[in-house]
Amino acid sequence: MPSISNKGRNMPESPIRKLVPFAEAAVKKGKKIYQLNIGQPDIETPKAALDAVKNNNIDVLSYSHSAGFESYRIKLAKYYRKNDIPVDAEDIIITTGGSEALLFAMGSITDPGDEVIIPEPFYANYNGFATASGVQIVPIKGSIEDNFSLPEISEFEKLITDKTKAILLCNPGNPTGYLYTREEIQQLADLAIKHDLFIVADEVYREFAYDGVKHHSIMSIPGLEQNAIMVDSVSKRYSMCGARIGCLVSKNKEVMTAAMKFAQARLSPPTFAQIAAEAALDTPDEYFEEVNKEYTERRNLLIEGLERIPGVKVAKPKGAFYCIAELPVENADKFAQWLLEDFEFNKETVMVAPAAGFYSTPNTGMNQVRIAYVLKKENLERAIEILKIALEEYNK
Ligand SMILES: Cc1ncc(COP(=O)(O)O)c(C=O)c1O
């Protein structure tokens, strides 16, 4: 039989989705599952976005420009400028989700064997994108005790080699919920300039910053124009995960020229979804105020609830809608599977994402899980109660 590639063999499973077969079996047995494993918000998509698709009179569903509709990019640049991100339409390539923007970024700036430094734990699919691109992730470990704040810059500097091409940041962080301060971003920018590195900033959770703390974009740092690449998405901002629209943003013309060749190779981003994403830009500020209020309440409820469970340690998130929790178990992978296969409380259980897959350092985060607070408060409350009962039973 012909053999598959090493790359195919080494591609990691998604820790967020790998337990799905066990969840499907549990549902078939009649169990109700509270899904804390996946960042699929239950918030309604803005009506304007859905109406724009429903009410258009397209006769031919054609390709668009490889960089995306110009009208969309012009409007998007306006939205960025409002958020202190001084870019124009020509600095933006619309992609099929932020996922494709991450692939384009890695493809445009790295060669096989190159290294990218990433604070860990990090968004699990960075492991997959790095494998697909032949890139070596060099992790720098944050700690749950100090909420996964940025490690000392001197620690970053120690990891820089002649193969290092970039630092990849997720701000606000998935899975940590960490929100970088202006000073931290500036320190990283100085380091990138000193060593001639790119900074790729995944800012798909930009709008989700709590407690009155402001989000600082990598694109707003003066002097970093040639080093900064931003990845963005409508998936979370407008609760439009299924639209599959994101973008890659940079003032660096060479990066954009390279990325554009990747964009041309896949022809264009989805047409209907661009119509929806363009219309979503008219979403009033009050939408975000309400959504943020809801997420802040959910976060508080979750963190307080988790802190009440004996043996659970949790980092307090300042943004996005996830947290990493350390559980009183040896192997969170086994525990997460047990929750679906063997446990139920009144025919209900919870699904969490084992956190080891959010690290690239082997055997790290083994007793941690990522929890997404994307459920309504009453469901979240119930899910925490079930988790507490499950931990008691598991450790009996
Ligand atoms: C940090 C981060 N970046 C990128 C993505 C990719 O999002 P999408 O491809 O839906 O835009 C996600 C999705 O969960 C994410 O959490």
XYZ file of C-alpha atoms and ligand atoms in Angstrom:
412
model
C 0.000 0.000 0.000
C 1.379 3.483 -0.786
C 2.446 5.239 2.416
C 1.326 8.575 3.749
C 3.793 11.365 4.490
C 5.637 11.900 7.742
C 3.905 15.258 7.819
C 0.537 13.494 7.648
C 1.607 11.088 10.357
C 2.911 13.894 12.595
C -0.106 16.162 12.196
C -1.512 16.479 15.750
C -5.117 15.746 16.574
C -7.110 18.719 17.817
C -7.482 18.395 21.609
C -10.687 20.368 21.206
C -12.269 17.911 18.801
C -10.632 14.545 19.458
C -13.180 13.514 22.093
C -16.101 14.091 19.724
C -16.646 10.332 18.999
C -17.006 9.708 22.758
C -19.421 12.637 23.017
C -21.477 11.285 20.101
C -21.677 7.876 21.766
C -22.737 9.523 25.050
C -25.509 11.455 23.300
C -26.720 8.226 21.636
C -27.007 6.752 25.127
C -29.280 9.654 26.023
C -26.796 11.803 28.002
C -26.956 15.569 27.876
C -23.517 17.155 27.481
C -22.547 20.655 28.558
C -19.906 21.579 25.998
C -17.146 23.511 27.694
C -14.564 22.212 25.247
C -15.108 24.340 22.171
C -15.086 28.087 21.505
C -18.431 28.074 19.750
C -20.328 31.020 21.244
C -24.083 30.750 21.737
C -24.419 34.517 21.113
C -26.670 35.420 18.177
C -24.981 36.546 14.954
C -25.869 40.215 14.194
C -29.091 40.297 12.157
C -27.566 42.686 9.597
C -25.038 40.016 8.613
C -27.646 37.291 8.151
C -30.046 39.631 6.318
C -27.329 40.687 3.872
C -27.061 37.084 2.676
C -30.826 36.463 2.698
C -31.707 39.647 0.835
C -29.135 39.720 -1.944
C -30.051 38.957 -5.548
C -26.910 37.288 -6.886
C -27.481 35.347 -10.147
C -24.037 33.775 -10.331
C -22.177 32.839 -7.182
C -18.799 33.807 -8.591
C -15.246 33.897 -7.259
C -14.134 37.174 -5.745
C -10.750 38.902 -5.932
C -8.095 36.717 -4.247
C -7.553 39.455 -1.640
C -11.311 39.632 -1.030
C -13.915 42.235 -2.037
C -12.367 45.692 -2.261
C -15.500 47.232 -0.730
C -15.094 44.925 2.277
C -11.390 45.688 2.689
C -12.037 49.462 2.540
C -14.724 49.187 5.223
C -12.576 46.856 7.299
C -9.636 49.298 7.181
C -12.012 51.957 8.527
C -12.974 49.672 11.416
C -9.267 49.085 12.171
C -8.446 52.788 12.112
C -11.256 53.315 14.637
C -9.414 50.762 16.811
C -6.024 52.567 16.624
C -4.768 50.234 13.896
C -3.565 52.536 11.107
C -3.979 50.389 7.984
C -5.473 50.732 4.493
C -7.381 48.316 2.267
C -4.149 47.345 0.472
C -2.683 46.087 3.771
C -5.432 43.460 4.097
C -5.976 40.055 2.484
C -9.309 38.414 3.287
C -8.875 34.749 4.148
C -10.987 31.669 4.793
C -11.035 32.163 8.548
C -8.194 33.300 10.744
C -6.949 29.726 10.282
C -6.012 30.359 6.665
C -4.390 33.679 7.621
C -2.162 31.776 10.074
C -1.181 29.338 7.332
C -0.492 32.191 4.892
C 1.612 33.968 7.513
C 3.693 30.870 8.251
C 3.976 30.091 4.550
C 5.122 33.625 3.737
C 7.793 34.046 6.404
C 9.187 30.589 7.217
C 11.033 27.775 5.487
C 11.065 24.178 6.728
C 13.257 23.982 9.829
C 12.745 27.610 10.815
C 11.741 28.341 14.381
C 8.859 30.356 15.807
C 8.790 31.235 19.498
C 5.340 30.957 21.085
C 4.323 31.555 24.710
C 2.632 28.368 25.903
C 0.006 27.204 26.483
C -1.161 28.401 23.057
C -4.048 27.853 20.653
C -3.710 24.149 19.903
C -3.986 24.444 16.136
C -0.698 26.388 16.022
C 0.849 22.932 16.449
C -1.013 21.738 13.347
C -0.193 24.818 11.251
C 3.480 24.529 12.258
C 3.575 20.848 11.292
C 1.919 21.611 7.951
C 4.512 24.332 7.306
C 7.526 22.306 8.551
C 8.101 24.913 11.254
C 9.616 24.146 14.637
C 7.719 25.686 17.551
C 9.971 26.876 20.357
C 7.716 27.227 23.393
C 8.233 29.618 26.263
C 6.300 28.542 29.279
C 3.935 30.735 31.251
C 2.674 29.720 34.662
C -0.837 29.337 35.982
C 0.263 30.967 39.260
C 0.790 34.344 37.597
C -2.155 33.992 35.198
C 0.132 33.158 32.258
C 1.524 36.676 32.031
C 4.376 37.343 29.599
C 7.599 35.596 30.706
C 10.656 37.847 31.212
C 11.954 39.236 27.922
C 15.409 37.883 28.795
C 13.852 34.381 28.678
C 12.643 35.065 25.114
C 16.047 36.351 24.131
C 17.720 33.143 25.360
C 15.613 31.153 22.882
C 16.538 33.162 19.792
C 18.797 31.277 17.356
C 19.807 31.896 13.737
C 16.743 29.853 12.750
C 14.262 32.023 14.647
C 11.960 33.853 12.231
C 9.122 35.057 14.394
C 7.374 35.339 17.706
C 3.738 34.297 17.585
C 1.383 35.838 20.110
C -2.268 35.346 20.810
C -3.758 38.479 22.346
C -6.112 38.133 24.183
C -4.953 34.579 24.669
C -6.692 31.372 23.845
C -6.511 29.278 26.065
C -5.136 31.538 28.835
C -7.379 34.602 28.580
C -4.239 36.701 29.097
C -4.333 40.257 27.776
C -0.911 41.779 27.067
C -0.220 45.249 28.421
C 1.048 48.078 26.189
C 4.452 47.746 27.907
C 4.646 44.014 27.220
C 3.796 44.520 23.547
C 6.407 47.286 23.345
C 9.062 45.036 24.959
C 8.350 42.306 22.407
C 8.422 44.867 19.594
C 11.846 46.116 20.746
C 13.110 42.537 20.851
C 11.756 41.818 17.350
C 13.445 44.902 15.943
C 16.723 44.132 17.727
C 16.853 40.592 16.285
C 15.094 41.324 12.984
C 12.145 39.026 13.663
C 8.506 39.098 12.675
C 5.806 39.317 15.305
C 2.660 37.517 14.247
C -0.190 38.602 16.499
C -3.370 36.579 16.509
C -5.934 39.140 17.615
C -9.156 37.295 16.826
C -10.467 38.018 20.350
C -9.684 41.777 20.227
C -13.201 42.826 21.274
C -13.252 40.520 24.282
C -11.293 42.523 26.866
C -12.809 42.797 30.346
C -12.655 44.893 33.515
C -12.186 48.098 31.510
C -8.740 46.990 30.292
C -7.897 48.102 26.767
C -6.596 45.769 24.082
C -3.315 46.880 22.444
C -2.726 45.756 18.885
C 0.684 44.869 17.520
C -0.215 47.079 14.546
C -0.381 50.199 16.673
C 3.298 50.153 17.689
C 5.184 52.867 15.773
C 8.365 51.640 14.082
C 7.199 48.001 13.937
C 5.506 48.284 10.523
C 7.942 45.963 8.707
C 7.892 43.313 11.464
C 4.219 43.176 12.396
C 1.683 40.764 10.937
C -1.826 40.573 12.356
C -4.241 37.664 12.067
C -7.910 38.405 12.510
C -11.319 36.776 12.109
C -15.044 37.464 12.222
C -15.690 34.055 13.834
C -15.778 35.200 17.444
C -16.273 38.949 17.032
C -19.715 38.535 15.476
C -20.346 34.936 16.511
C -19.949 33.947 12.857
C -17.687 30.881 13.168
C -19.375 29.156 10.233
C -18.840 32.070 7.861
C -15.154 31.165 7.578
C -13.884 34.704 7.095
C -10.699 36.148 8.531
C -7.832 38.245 7.279
C -4.102 38.777 7.241
C -2.936 42.346 7.824
C 0.534 43.836 7.392
C 2.194 47.054 6.247
C 5.143 44.974 5.007
C 4.760 44.883 1.207
C 6.995 41.831 0.752
C 4.925 39.854 3.229
C 1.739 40.897 1.447
C 3.157 40.024 -1.989
C 4.129 36.545 -0.753
C 0.823 36.023 1.049
C -1.050 37.130 -2.058
C 0.521 34.256 -4.032
C -0.842 31.804 -1.462
C -4.192 33.605 -1.734
C -4.183 33.326 -5.529
C -3.417 29.606 -5.328
C -6.668 29.026 -3.443
C -8.491 31.498 -5.741
C -10.729 33.427 -3.346
C -12.376 33.528 0.076
C -16.079 32.505 0.216
C -18.354 35.001 -1.530
C -21.582 34.750 0.530
C -19.595 34.904 3.745
C -17.805 38.077 2.644
C -21.198 39.683 2.056
C -22.184 38.754 5.594
C -18.853 39.904 7.075
C -19.020 43.245 5.276
C -22.540 43.857 6.588
C -21.445 42.805 10.088
C -19.167 45.847 10.195
C -22.307 47.959 10.701
C -22.909 46.238 14.028
C -23.436 48.993 16.616
C -21.046 49.378 19.565
C -23.889 48.496 21.944
C -23.798 44.922 20.590
C -20.228 44.526 21.879
C -21.040 46.269 25.152
C -23.835 43.775 25.789
C -21.806 40.779 24.681
C -18.860 41.819 26.864
C -21.131 42.306 29.849
C -22.503 38.803 29.312
C -19.012 37.257 28.990
C -17.750 39.139 32.047
C -20.622 37.713 34.102
C -19.991 34.231 32.722
C -16.279 34.505 33.468
C -16.901 35.625 37.051
C -19.399 32.854 37.597
C -17.039 30.225 36.135
C -13.909 31.329 37.978
C -15.690 31.664 41.330
C -17.342 28.279 40.774
C -14.079 26.555 39.866
C -12.242 28.133 42.803
C -14.840 26.606 45.126
C -14.028 23.063 43.942
C -11.397 21.500 46.243
C -8.049 20.959 44.502
C -8.835 23.112 41.454
C -6.465 25.934 40.525
C -7.439 28.434 37.862
C -5.856 31.371 36.040
C -8.110 34.443 35.941
C -8.728 35.459 32.340
C -8.806 39.139 31.351
C -9.981 38.554 27.802
C -11.268 36.024 25.228
C -13.607 33.386 26.706
C -11.439 30.569 27.977
C -9.538 29.621 31.076
C -6.996 26.981 31.955
C -7.850 25.045 35.093
C -5.630 22.605 36.929
C -7.665 19.671 38.232
C -6.953 17.237 41.074
C -6.365 14.409 38.569
C -3.170 12.925 37.183
C -4.217 12.749 33.579
C -6.830 15.211 32.326
C -7.047 13.358 29.011
C -8.277 10.207 30.724
C -10.551 12.208 33.007
C -12.145 14.039 30.039
C -12.816 10.717 28.312
C -14.176 9.190 31.526
C -16.582 12.128 31.862
C -18.117 11.180 28.525
C -17.871 7.385 28.663
C -18.389 6.394 32.261
C -19.866 9.275 34.218
C -23.297 10.841 34.436
C -25.242 12.765 36.998
C -28.977 12.689 36.358
C -28.184 11.770 32.725
C -25.927 14.804 32.312
C -22.187 15.319 31.954
C -19.636 17.902 30.808
C -17.069 17.986 28.021
C -13.737 19.753 28.511
C -10.606 20.058 26.355
C -7.520 18.375 27.869
C -4.847 21.067 27.972
C -1.772 18.984 27.074
C -2.543 19.623 23.392
C -2.192 23.372 24.024
C 1.486 22.880 24.861
C 4.288 21.723 22.607
C 6.568 20.791 25.517
C 5.956 17.041 26.045
C 4.206 15.953 29.255
C 3.125 19.467 30.161
C -0.333 20.552 31.242
C -1.243 16.903 31.856
C -3.535 17.773 34.781
C -5.015 20.856 33.138
C -8.085 21.421 30.996
C -9.267 24.337 28.922
C -12.770 25.502 29.691
C -14.704 27.786 27.339
C -17.374 29.968 28.924
C -19.596 30.065 25.897
C -22.751 28.759 27.594
C -25.615 30.662 29.168
C -25.086 31.374 32.877
C -27.648 28.827 34.124
C -26.017 26.107 31.988
C -22.545 27.157 33.078
C -23.609 26.970 36.726
C -25.019 23.498 36.187
C -21.864 22.404 34.318
C -19.632 23.522 37.209
C -21.801 21.617 39.675
C -21.554 18.480 37.542
C -17.766 18.882 37.222
C -17.476 19.117 41.012
C -19.543 15.956 41.518
C -17.550 14.176 38.798
C -14.210 15.047 40.422
C -15.466 13.744 43.778
C -16.557 10.458 42.173
C -13.356 10.140 40.075
C -11.131 10.576 43.121
C -13.146 8.289 45.442
C -6.683 32.032 18.848
C -7.402 31.596 17.629
N -6.889 31.900 16.439
C -7.481 31.523 15.309
C -8.651 30.801 15.328
C -9.243 30.385 14.040
O -10.484 30.918 13.853
P -11.241 30.943 12.466
O -10.496 30.102 11.492
O -12.599 30.416 12.770
O -11.259 32.381 12.078
C -9.237 30.459 16.557
C -10.468 29.653 16.632
O -10.912 29.218 17.646
C -8.592 30.870 17.733
O -9.087 30.576 18.940
